[in-house]
Coordinates of N, CA, C and O and ligand atoms in Angstrom, one line a residue:
M53 N 39.9 151.9 60.5 CA 39.5 151.2 60.5 C 40.9 149.8 60.9 O 42.3 150.9 62.1
L54 N 41.4 148.6 60.7 CA 42.4 148.4 61.7 C 42.6 147.3 60.2 O 42.2 146.5 59.5
N55 N 43.6 147.4 59.9 CA 44.9 147.5 58.9 C 45.9 146.5 59.6 O 47.5 147.1 60.1
L56 N 46.1 145.3 59.3 CA 46.8 144.4 59.8 C 47.4 143.9 58.6 O 47.3 143.3 57.7
V57 N 49.0 143.2 59.6 CA 49.7 142.9 58.1 C 50.2 141.6 58.6 O 51.2 141.5 60.3
L58 N 50.1 140.4 58.5 CA 50.6 139.1 58.6 C 51.9 138.4 58.6 O 51.7 138.7 57.2
F59 N 52.6 138.6 58.9 CA 54.2 138.6 58.5 C 54.2 136.8 58.5 O 54.7 136.4 59.9
G60 N 55.7 136.3 57.9 CA 56.5 135.5 58.8 C 57.2 134.7 57.1 O 56.6 135.0 56.4
P61 N 57.9 133.7 57.2 CA 58.6 133.3 56.3 C 57.6 131.8 55.6 O 56.2 131.8 56.5
P62 N 57.4 131.4 54.5 CA 56.5 130.1 54.0 C 56.2 128.9 54.8 O 57.1 128.9 54.8
G63 N 55.4 128.6 55.3 CA 55.4 127.7 56.1 C 54.7 128.3 57.6 O 54.5 127.2 58.5
A64 N 54.8 129.2 57.6 CA 54.6 129.2 59.0 C 53.1 129.7 59.6 O 52.9 129.7 60.7
G65 N 52.1 129.1 58.8 CA 51.1 129.5 59.2 C 50.0 130.8 58.5 O 49.0 130.7 59.0
K66 N 51.0 131.2 57.5 CA 49.9 132.9 57.3 C 48.6 132.7 57.5 O 47.2 133.3 57.7
G67 N 48.5 131.9 56.1 CA 47.3 131.5 55.5 C 46.8 130.6 56.2 O 45.2 131.6 55.8
T68 N 46.6 130.2 56.8 CA 45.8 129.3 58.0 C 45.2 130.5 59.2 O 43.9 131.0 59.6
Q69 N 46.3 131.4 59.8 CA 45.3 132.3 61.0 C 45.1 133.4 60.4 O 44.2 133.8 60.4
A70 N 45.5 133.8 58.7 CA 44.5 135.3 58.8 C 43.8 134.9 57.9 O 42.6 135.7 58.6
L71 N 43.0 133.9 57.8 CA 42.2 133.2 58.0 C 40.3 133.4 59.1 O 39.4 133.8 59.3
K72 N 41.3 133.2 59.8 CA 40.8 133.0 61.2 C 40.2 134.7 61.9 O 39.7 134.8 62.7
I73 N 41.7 135.2 61.6 CA 41.6 136.8 62.1 C 40.7 137.2 61.3 O 39.5 138.3 61.9
A74 N 40.2 137.1 60.0 CA 39.8 138.1 58.6 C 38.2 137.6 59.7 O 37.0 138.4 59.8
E75 N 38.0 135.8 59.8 CA 36.8 135.9 60.6 C 35.7 136.6 61.5 O 34.9 137.2 62.0
K76 N 37.0 136.4 62.5 CA 36.6 137.3 63.5 C 36.5 138.7 64.4 O 35.6 139.5 64.6
Y77 N 37.9 139.4 63.5 CA 37.6 140.9 63.8 C 37.5 141.9 62.3 O 37.0 142.8 62.0
R78 N 36.5 140.4 61.3 CA 35.5 140.5 60.2 C 36.5 141.7 59.5 O 36.0 143.4 58.8
L79 N 37.7 141.3 58.8 CA 38.3 142.1 58.2 C 38.2 141.8 56.8 O 38.4 140.3 56.3
L80 N 38.9 142.6 55.6 CA 39.2 141.7 54.3 C 40.3 140.7 54.3 O 41.7 141.8 53.9
H81 N 40.3 139.9 53.8 CA 41.6 138.8 53.7 C 42.5 138.9 52.5 O 41.5 139.1 51.3
I82 N 43.5 139.7 52.3 CA 44.3 140.1 51.1 C 45.2 138.6 50.7 O 46.4 139.4 51.8
S83 N 45.3 138.2 50.5 CA 46.4 136.8 50.2 C 47.1 137.3 48.6 O 46.1 136.5 47.7
T84 N 47.9 137.4 48.8 CA 49.0 138.0 47.6 C 48.7 136.1 46.6 O 48.3 136.5 44.9
G85 N 49.5 135.7 47.4 CA 49.6 134.3 46.3 C 48.3 133.6 45.9 O 48.4 133.4 44.9
D86 N 47.2 134.3 46.3 CA 46.0 133.7 45.7 C 45.2 134.0 44.8 O 45.0 133.7 44.0
I87 N 45.8 135.3 45.3 CA 45.2 136.6 43.6 C 46.3 135.6 42.7 O 45.7 136.1 41.7
L88 N 47.7 135.6 43.1 CA 48.0 135.4 41.6 C 47.9 133.5 41.0 O 48.3 133.8 39.8
R89 N 47.6 132.8 42.1 CA 47.6 131.5 41.8 C 46.2 132.2 41.0 O 46.2 130.5 39.7
A90 N 45.1 132.4 41.4 CA 43.8 132.6 40.6 C 44.3 133.1 39.5 O 43.5 133.3 38.4
E91 N 44.9 134.0 39.0 CA 45.4 134.8 37.7 C 46.0 133.6 37.1 O 45.6 133.4 35.8
I92 N 46.8 133.0 37.8 CA 47.7 131.5 36.4 C 46.6 130.6 36.3 O 46.5 130.1 34.9
A93 N 45.3 130.2 37.2 CA 44.4 129.1 37.1 C 43.4 129.9 36.1 O 42.9 129.3 35.2
K94 N 43.3 131.2 35.5 CA 42.1 132.2 34.4 C 43.0 132.2 33.1 O 43.1 132.2 32.2
S95 N 44.2 131.5 33.2 CA 45.1 131.8 31.7 C 45.4 133.4 32.1 O 45.5 133.6 30.9
S96 N 45.6 134.2 32.9 CA 45.3 135.6 32.1 C 46.5 136.3 31.7 O 47.2 135.7 32.3
P97 N 46.6 137.2 31.1 CA 48.0 138.2 31.0 C 49.0 138.5 31.8 O 49.8 137.4 31.5
L98 N 48.1 138.3 33.6 CA 49.2 138.4 34.3 C 49.4 137.2 34.8 O 50.9 136.9 35.0
G99 N 48.5 136.5 35.0 CA 48.9 135.0 35.2 C 50.0 134.5 34.4 O 51.0 133.4 34.9
L100 N 49.9 134.7 33.2 CA 51.0 133.8 32.3 C 52.1 134.7 32.8 O 53.6 133.7 32.3
R101 N 52.0 135.8 33.0 CA 53.7 136.5 32.6 C 54.4 135.8 34.4 O 55.6 135.9 34.8
V102 N 53.1 135.8 35.2 CA 54.2 135.2 36.7 C 53.8 133.7 36.8 O 54.5 133.7 37.5
K103 N 53.7 132.7 35.9 CA 53.8 131.6 36.0 C 55.4 130.9 36.4 O 55.2 130.3 37.5
S104 N 55.6 131.3 35.6 CA 57.1 130.7 35.2 C 57.9 131.0 36.8 O 58.8 131.0 37.1
I105 N 58.1 132.4 37.1 CA 58.2 133.6 38.2 C 58.1 132.9 39.9 O 59.2 132.1 40.8
I106 N 56.8 132.4 40.0 CA 56.3 131.9 40.9 C 57.2 130.4 41.1 O 57.4 129.6 42.3
D107 N 56.9 129.6 40.2 CA 57.2 128.7 40.2 C 58.7 128.4 39.8 O 59.2 126.9 40.9
R108 N 59.5 128.8 39.9 CA 61.2 128.9 40.7 C 60.5 129.3 42.1 O 62.1 129.3 42.6
G109 N 59.6 130.1 42.6 CA 60.4 130.1 44.5 C 60.8 131.9 43.7 O 61.0 132.3 44.8
E110 N 60.4 132.6 43.0 CA 61.5 134.3 43.2 C 59.9 134.9 43.2 O 58.8 134.6 43.4
L111 N 60.7 136.0 43.7 CA 59.5 137.1 43.5 C 58.4 137.5 42.3 O 59.7 137.7 41.5
V112 N 57.7 138.2 42.0 CA 56.7 138.7 41.0 C 57.0 140.0 41.6 O 57.6 140.7 42.4
S113 N 57.4 141.0 40.9 CA 58.2 142.7 40.6 C 57.4 143.0 41.5 O 56.2 143.1 41.3
D114 N 58.3 143.9 42.0 CA 57.5 144.8 43.2 C 56.4 146.1 42.7 O 55.3 146.1 43.0
D115 N 56.3 146.5 40.9 CA 55.3 146.7 40.2 C 54.1 146.3 40.5 O 52.7 147.1 40.4
I116 N 54.2 145.3 39.5 CA 53.0 144.6 39.4 C 51.8 144.0 41.3 O 51.3 144.0 40.7
L117 N 52.9 143.4 42.1 CA 52.2 143.9 43.1 C 52.0 144.6 43.8 O 50.6 144.7 44.2
V118 N 52.5 145.7 44.0 CA 51.5 147.4 44.1 C 50.8 147.9 43.1 O 49.6 147.8 43.7
D119 N 50.0 147.5 42.1 CA 49.3 147.6 40.9 C 47.9 146.9 41.9 O 47.0 147.3 41.4
I120 N 48.1 145.4 41.7 CA 47.0 144.6 42.5 C 46.7 145.4 43.7 O 45.6 145.5 43.7
L121 N 47.7 145.7 44.7 CA 47.2 145.7 46.3 C 46.5 147.3 45.9 O 45.4 147.3 46.2
R122 N 46.5 148.4 44.9 CA 46.3 149.3 44.9 C 44.9 149.1 43.9 O 43.8 149.5 44.9
G123 N 44.7 148.0 43.1 CA 43.5 148.0 43.1 C 42.6 147.4 43.8 O 40.9 148.2 44.1
V124 N 42.5 146.7 44.7 CA 42.2 146.0 46.0 C 41.6 147.0 46.6 O 40.7 146.9 47.8
I125 N 42.9 147.8 47.2 CA 42.3 148.3 48.5 C 41.8 149.7 47.9 O 41.1 150.0 48.4
E126 N 41.5 150.2 46.6 CA 40.4 151.7 46.2 C 38.7 150.6 45.5 O 38.2 151.3 46.2
D127 N 39.1 149.5 45.7 CA 37.4 148.5 45.7 C 36.8 148.5 46.4 O 35.8 148.4 46.2
H128 N 37.6 148.6 47.4 CA 37.0 148.1 49.0 C 36.8 149.3 50.3 O 37.7 149.4 51.0
R129 N 36.6 150.5 49.8 CA 36.9 151.7 50.6 C 35.6 151.5 52.0 O 35.8 151.8 52.7
E130 N 35.1 150.0 51.7 CA 33.7 150.7 52.7 C 34.4 149.7 54.1 O 33.4 149.0 54.7
V131 N 35.1 148.6 53.5 CA 35.6 147.4 54.9 C 35.6 147.7 56.0 O 36.6 149.5 56.1
K132 N 36.0 147.2 56.7 CA 36.3 147.2 58.2 C 37.9 147.5 58.0 O 38.1 148.2 59.6
G133 N 38.5 147.2 57.8 CA 40.1 146.9 57.4 C 40.5 145.9 56.8 O 39.8 144.7 56.2
F134 N 41.7 146.0 56.7 CA 42.2 144.5 56.1 C 43.0 144.1 57.1 O 44.5 144.0 57.6
I135 N 43.2 142.9 56.5 CA 44.3 141.7 57.1 C 45.2 141.3 55.2 O 44.3 140.4 54.6
F136 N 46.9 141.8 55.7 CA 47.7 142.0 54.3 C 47.7 140.4 54.7 O 49.1 140.2 56.0
D137 N 48.2 139.6 53.8 CA 48.8 137.7 53.5 C 49.7 137.7 52.8 O 49.0 137.9 52.1
G138 N 51.1 137.6 53.2 CA 52.1 137.6 52.0 C 52.4 138.9 51.5 O 53.5 138.4 50.3
F139 N 52.0 139.9 51.6 CA 52.4 141.4 51.5 C 52.4 142.2 52.7 O 51.9 142.1 53.4
P140 N 53.4 143.5 53.0 CA 54.6 143.4 52.2 C 55.2 142.8 51.6 O 55.4 141.5 53.5
R141 N 56.6 142.2 50.7 CA 57.3 141.1 50.9 C 59.2 141.9 50.8 O 60.1 141.1 51.0
T142 N 58.7 143.5 50.3 CA 60.3 143.9 50.1 C 60.0 145.1 50.9 O 58.8 145.8 51.1
I143 N 61.1 145.7 51.2 CA 61.2 146.9 51.9 C 60.3 147.9 50.4 O 59.4 148.7 51.2
P144 N 60.7 147.8 49.4 CA 59.8 148.9 48.3 C 57.9 148.7 48.2 O 57.2 149.8 48.9
Q145 N 58.2 147.2 48.9 CA 56.5 146.6 49.0 C 56.0 147.6 50.1 O 54.1 148.1 50.4
A146 N 57.2 147.5 51.7 CA 55.7 148.1 52.1 C 56.1 149.3 52.5 O 55.1 150.1 52.9
E147 N 56.9 150.3 51.5 CA 57.2 152.0 51.4 C 55.5 151.8 50.4 O 54.6 153.4 50.6
A148 N 55.6 151.4 49.4 CA 54.3 151.5 48.6 C 52.7 151.2 49.7 O 52.2 152.0 49.4
L149 N 53.2 150.2 50.4 CA 51.9 150.3 50.8 C 51.6 151.7 51.8 O 50.4 151.9 51.8
K150 N 52.2 152.4 52.9 CA 51.8 152.4 53.6 C 51.6 154.1 52.8 O 50.7 155.0 53.5
V151 N 52.7 154.5 51.5 CA 51.9 155.3 50.7 C 50.3 155.3 50.2 O 49.3 156.4 50.6
M152 N 50.1 154.0 50.3 CA 48.8 154.0 49.0 C 47.7 154.1 50.3 O 46.6 154.7 50.6
L153 N 48.0 153.1 51.7 CA 47.1 153.7 52.6 C 46.9 155.0 53.5 O 45.7 155.9 53.4
K154 N 47.7 156.0 53.0 CA 47.9 157.5 53.1 C 47.2 158.4 52.8 O 46.6 158.7 53.2
G155 N 46.9 157.7 51.1 CA 46.1 158.3 50.1 C 44.8 157.8 50.5 O 44.2 158.6 50.1
E156 N 44.3 157.1 51.6 CA 43.5 156.6 51.6 C 42.9 157.3 53.6 O 41.8 157.6 54.1
G157 N 43.8 157.8 54.0 CA 43.8 158.1 55.4 C 44.0 157.4 56.5 O 43.4 157.5 57.7
Q158 N 43.9 156.6 55.7 CA 44.8 155.3 57.2 C 46.4 155.3 57.3 O 47.1 155.8 56.4
Q159 N 46.7 154.2 57.7 CA 47.9 153.3 57.6 C 48.2 152.1 58.5 O 47.0 151.3 58.8
V160 N 49.0 151.5 58.5 CA 48.7 150.1 58.9 C 48.9 150.3 61.0 O 50.1 150.9 60.9
T161 N 48.0 149.4 61.1 CA 47.7 149.2 62.6 C 48.7 148.5 63.4 O 49.7 149.1 64.2
G162 N 49.5 146.8 62.8 CA 50.1 146.8 63.4 C 51.3 145.8 62.7 O 49.9 145.1 61.5
V163 N 51.7 144.7 62.3 CA 51.9 143.8 62.2 C 52.1 142.6 63.3 O 53.1 142.7 64.1
V164 N 52.0 141.2 62.7 CA 52.1 140.4 63.8 C 52.7 139.1 63.0 O 53.0 138.8 61.4
S165 N 54.2 139.1 63.7 CA 54.9 138.1 62.7 C 55.5 137.0 63.6 O 55.0 136.6 64.2
L166 N 54.8 135.6 62.6 CA 54.4 134.4 63.1 C 56.4 133.7 63.1 O 56.9 133.7 62.1
K167 N 56.3 133.7 63.8 CA 58.2 132.7 64.4 C 58.2 131.2 64.4 O 57.7 131.1 65.9
V168 N 58.9 130.7 63.3 CA 58.9 129.0 62.7 C 60.7 128.7 63.0 O 60.4 129.8 62.0
N169 N 61.3 128.1 63.5 CA 62.4 127.7 63.0 C 62.0 127.3 61.6 O 61.6 126.9 61.4
D170 N 63.1 127.5 61.0 CA 64.1 126.6 59.4 C 63.6 125.5 59.2 O 63.1 124.7 58.2
E171 N 64.2 124.8 60.3 CA 63.8 122.9 60.4 C 62.2 123.0 60.1 O 61.4 121.9 59.7
E172 N 61.7 123.6 61.1 CA 59.8 122.7 61.3 C 59.6 123.4 59.5 O 58.6 123.2 59.7
L173 N 59.4 124.4 59.5 CA 59.7 125.4 58.0 C 59.6 124.9 57.2 O 58.7 123.9 56.3
I174 N 60.5 124.0 57.1 CA 61.1 122.8 55.6 C 59.9 121.5 55.7 O 59.6 121.0 54.9
K175 N 59.6 121.1 57.0 CA 59.3 119.5 57.1 C 57.4 120.0 56.9 O 57.4 119.2 56.9
R176 N 56.6 121.3 57.4 CA 55.4 121.8 57.4 C 55.4 121.7 55.4 O 54.5 121.2 54.8
L177 N 56.3 122.4 54.8 CA 56.7 122.8 53.7 C 56.4 121.3 52.3 O 55.8 121.1 52.1
L178 N 57.1 120.7 53.2 CA 57.1 119.0 52.4 C 56.2 118.4 52.2 O 55.2 117.3 51.9
N179 N 55.5 118.3 53.9 CA 54.5 117.7 53.8 C 52.8 118.3 53.3 O 52.5 117.9 52.5
R180 N 53.2 119.5 53.1 CA 52.1 120.5 52.2 C 52.4 120.2 50.8 O 51.1 119.8 50.1
A181 N 53.7 119.8 50.9 CA 53.6 119.1 49.1 C 53.0 118.1 48.9 O 52.5 118.3 47.5
L182 N 53.2 116.7 50.0 CA 52.5 116.3 49.4 C 51.0 116.4 49.6 O 50.2 115.5 49.0
E183 N 50.0 116.7 50.4 CA 49.2 117.3 50.7 C 48.3 118.6 49.3 O 46.9 117.8 48.6
T184 N 49.1 119.2 48.9 CA 48.6 120.1 47.3 C 49.3 120.1 46.5 O 50.4 119.6 46.6
G185 N 48.7 120.7 45.7 CA 48.9 120.4 43.9 C 49.6 122.0 44.1 O 50.4 121.9 42.3
R186 N 50.0 122.5 44.7 CA 51.2 123.8 44.2 C 52.4 123.1 43.9 O 52.7 122.5 44.5
S187 N 52.4 123.9 42.8 CA 53.7 123.7 42.2 C 55.1 124.1 42.5 O 55.7 124.1 42.2
D188 N 54.4 124.9 43.7 CA 56.2 125.5 43.8 C 56.1 125.2 45.2 O 57.0 125.4 46.2
D189 N 55.5 124.0 45.9 CA 55.8 123.1 47.0 C 56.5 121.5 46.4 O 55.6 120.9 46.7
N190 N 57.6 122.5 46.6 CA 58.3 120.8 46.2 C 60.1 120.9 46.8 O 60.9 122.4 46.8
E191 N 60.9 120.2 46.6 CA 61.9 120.7 47.9 C 63.4 121.6 47.5 O 63.9 122.7 47.8
E192 N 63.6 121.4 46.3 CA 64.6 122.9 46.0 C 63.8 124.3 45.8 O 64.4 125.4 46.0
V193 N 62.5 124.1 45.3 CA 61.7 125.2 45.0 C 61.6 126.5 46.3 O 61.8 126.9 47.1
I194 N 61.4 125.3 47.8 CA 61.3 125.3 49.1 C 62.8 125.8 49.2 O 62.2 127.1 49.9
R195 N 63.1 125.3 49.8 CA 64.8 125.8 49.4 C 65.4 127.5 49.4 O 65.6 128.2 49.9
K196 N 64.3 127.5 47.5 CA 64.8 128.5 47.4 C 63.8 130.2 48.0 O 64.5 130.8 48.2
R197 N 62.4 129.3 48.1 CA 61.7 130.4 48.8 C 61.9 130.6 50.8 O 61.8 131.8 50.7
L198 N 62.4 129.6 51.2 CA 63.1 130.4 52.0 C 64.9 131.2 52.1 O 64.2 132.1 53.0
Q199 N 65.5 131.1 51.6 CA 66.3 132.2 50.6 C 66.2 132.8 50.1 O 66.0 134.8 50.8
V200 N 64.9 133.3 49.6 CA 64.2 134.6 49.4 C 63.7 135.0 50.3 O 64.2 136.9 50.5
Y201 N 62.9 134.5 51.0 CA 62.8 135.4 52.3 C 63.8 136.0 53.4 O 63.8 137.3 53.0
N202 N 64.7 135.7 53.2 CA 66.1 135.5 54.3 C 66.6 137.0 53.3 O 66.9 137.8 54.7
S203 N 66.8 136.6 52.3 CA 67.5 138.3 51.8 C 66.8 138.8 51.4 O 67.1 140.4 52.0
S204 N 65.6 138.8 51.1 CA 64.6 140.5 51.1 C 63.7 140.4 51.6 O 63.3 140.9 51.8
T205 N 62.7 139.2 52.0 CA 61.7 140.0 53.2 C 62.0 140.0 54.6 O 61.7 140.6 55.3
K206 N 63.1 139.0 55.2 CA 63.2 138.9 56.1 C 63.3 140.8 57.1 O 63.5 140.9 58.0
P207 N 64.5 141.5 55.8 CA 64.6 142.7 57.0 C 63.7 143.4 57.1 O 63.5 144.7 57.6
L208 N 62.6 143.0 56.6 CA 61.3 144.2 56.5 C 60.7 143.9 58.6 O 60.5 145.0 59.1
L209 N 61.4 142.7 59.0 CA 61.2 142.7 59.7 C 61.9 144.3 60.9 O 61.5 144.3 62.3
D210 N 63.0 145.0 60.9 CA 63.8 145.6 61.5 C 62.7 147.0 60.6 O 62.8 147.7 61.8
Y211 N 62.5 146.5 59.1 CA 61.8 147.9 59.1 C 60.9 148.5 60.2 O 60.1 149.1 60.6
Y212 N 59.6 147.6 60.4 CA 58.3 147.2 60.8 C 58.4 147.8 62.8 O 58.7 148.7 63.0
R213 N 60.0 147.1 63.1 CA 60.5 147.4 64.8 C 61.1 148.7 64.6 O 59.9 149.2 65.6
E214 N 61.5 149.1 64.1 CA 61.9 150.5 63.7 C 60.7 151.7 63.8 O 60.8 152.9 64.5
E215 N 59.6 151.3 62.9 CA 58.7 151.9 62.9 C 57.6 151.4 64.4 O 56.5 152.1 64.2
G216 N 58.1 150.8 65.0 CA 57.0 150.7 66.1 C 56.0 149.3 66.9 O 55.1 150.2 67.3
I217 N 55.8 149.2 65.3 CA 54.0 148.6 65.2 C 54.4 146.9 65.0 O 53.7 145.8 64.3
L218 N 56.0 146.4 65.2 CA 56.3 145.2 65.1 C 55.8 143.7 66.6 O 56.2 144.5 67.3
N219 N 55.5 142.8 66.6 CA 54.9 142.1 67.3 C 54.8 141.0 66.8 O 54.9 140.4 65.4
E220 N 55.8 140.1 67.5 CA 56.0 138.4 67.5 C 54.8 138.0 68.2 O 55.1 137.7 69.1
V221 N 55.5 136.8 68.0 CA 54.2 135.8 68.4 C 54.8 134.2 67.6 O 55.2 133.7 66.9
V222 N 54.5 133.3 68.9 CA 55.4 132.3 68.5 C 54.6 131.7 67.4 O 53.4 131.1 67.9
G223 N 54.9 130.7 66.1 CA 53.9 129.6 65.4 C 54.0 128.6 65.3 O 53.6 128.0 64.7
I224 N 54.7 127.8 66.3 CA 54.6 126.2 66.6 C 53.2 125.7 68.0 O 53.8 127.1 69.0
G225 N 53.0 124.9 67.4 CA 51.7 124.4 68.7 C 51.0 124.7 67.8 O 50.4 124.7 66.7
P226 N 49.2 124.1 68.5 CA 48.5 123.9 68.2 C 48.0 125.1 67.7 O 48.0 126.3 68.4
I227 N 47.0 125.2 66.9 CA 46.3 126.4 65.8 C 45.6 127.1 66.5 O 46.2 128.3 66.5
D228 N 44.9 126.8 67.2 CA 43.6 128.1 68.2 C 45.0 128.3 69.1 O 44.4 129.5 69.4
V229 N 46.0 127.3 69.8 CA 46.7 128.6 70.8 C 47.2 129.6 70.4 O 47.1 130.9 71.0
I230 N 48.3 129.2 69.0 CA 48.5 130.1 68.4 C 47.5 131.4 67.9 O 48.3 132.8 68.3
F231 N 46.1 130.7 67.5 CA 45.2 132.2 67.6 C 44.9 132.9 68.2 O 45.1 134.2 68.7
Q232 N 45.3 132.0 69.6 CA 44.8 133.3 70.8 C 46.1 134.1 71.3 O 45.9 135.5 71.8
D233 N 47.1 133.8 70.5 CA 48.5 134.6 71.0 C 48.3 135.5 70.4 O 47.6 136.5 71.0
I234 N 47.6 135.4 68.8 CA 47.4 136.8 68.0 C 46.3 137.4 68.0 O 46.8 139.0 68.6
C235 N 45.6 137.1 68.7 CA 44.6 137.5 69.6 C 44.6 138.5 71.0 O 44.3 139.8 70.8
T236 N 45.5 138.9 71.3 CA 46.4 138.9 72.6 C 46.6 140.2 72.2 O 46.0 140.9 72.5
V237 N 48.0 139.8 70.7 CA 48.3 141.2 70.8 C 47.4 141.9 70.2 O 47.7 143.6 69.8
I238 N 46.6 141.4 68.9 CA 45.3 142.8 68.4 C 44.4 143.4 68.6 O 44.4 144.3 69.1
D239 N 43.8 142.8 70.4 CA 43.2 143.5 71.0 C 44.1 144.2 71.9 O 43.5 145.7 72.2
K240 N 45.2 144.9 71.7 CA 45.8 145.1 72.5 C 46.3 146.4 71.6 O 46.2 148.2 71.5
F241 N 45.9 146.4 69.7 CA 46.4 147.4 69.0 C 45.3 148.9 69.3 O 44.5 148.6 69.3
Ligands
AMP177 P1 52.0 132.5 48.9 O1 51.5 131.5 48.6 O2 52.3 133.5 49.8 O3 53.5 132.4 49.4 O4 53.1 132.6 47.9 C1 53.5 132.1 46.3 C2 54.2 132.9 45.8 O5 54.1 134.2 44.7 C3 55.7 133.5 45.9 O6 56.9 132.4 46.0 C4 56.2 134.5 44.9 O7 56.9 134.3 43.9 C5 54.7 135.3 44.6 N1 53.6 135.9 45.3 C6 53.1 136.6 46.1 N2 53.1 137.6 47.0 C7 54.1 137.8 46.9 C8 54.5 139.4 47.2 N3 54.2 139.9 47.9 N4 55.9 139.9 46.0 C9 56.5 139.7 45.3 N5 56.3 137.8 44.8 C10 55.0 137.3 45.6

């Protein structure tokens, strides 16, 4: 299996690139943000629980995320691999992912980290706020999400660097050029 983690701050272009990677390498795209937004749209018990957390730009608890991921992985034993987009976002989530994949005789093959500076991220997220109806795309929540990224998620860069599977790709420029750079990294895994 080819199991990829697409890593980066909010606004780095993970969603856009994950779709292209999933299509080219025939992987199952798992976007935890999309899964949670779908639960909110259905007004499911889970959706009702997480809505205010997401609207504040905070992280949903590790337990909830790990349960979601476990379900998805167990339901898709037939796939060629996964592309994880927006997960893991904390060290405990990364540890849990490792254990879950190990239980299936698998592992994270590689991590691709999209590098984009804060100024560009804020510009992109404010533009997206105008284009999408996402309730967490407004200036105050955007700043909060970047703060949460820096404190809780960024430490994963060192975690995966120590595991020897971190690869950084510049996330600024034309979408297809960035995609080519990502493919060059993946093709070496
Ligand atoms: P995203 O679409 O990936 O930017 O996710 C939108 C929001 O969903 C985040 O700001 C978090 O509130 C929540 N979320 C998504 N993935 C995770 C995760 N792995 N851990 C905790 N919260 C998450």
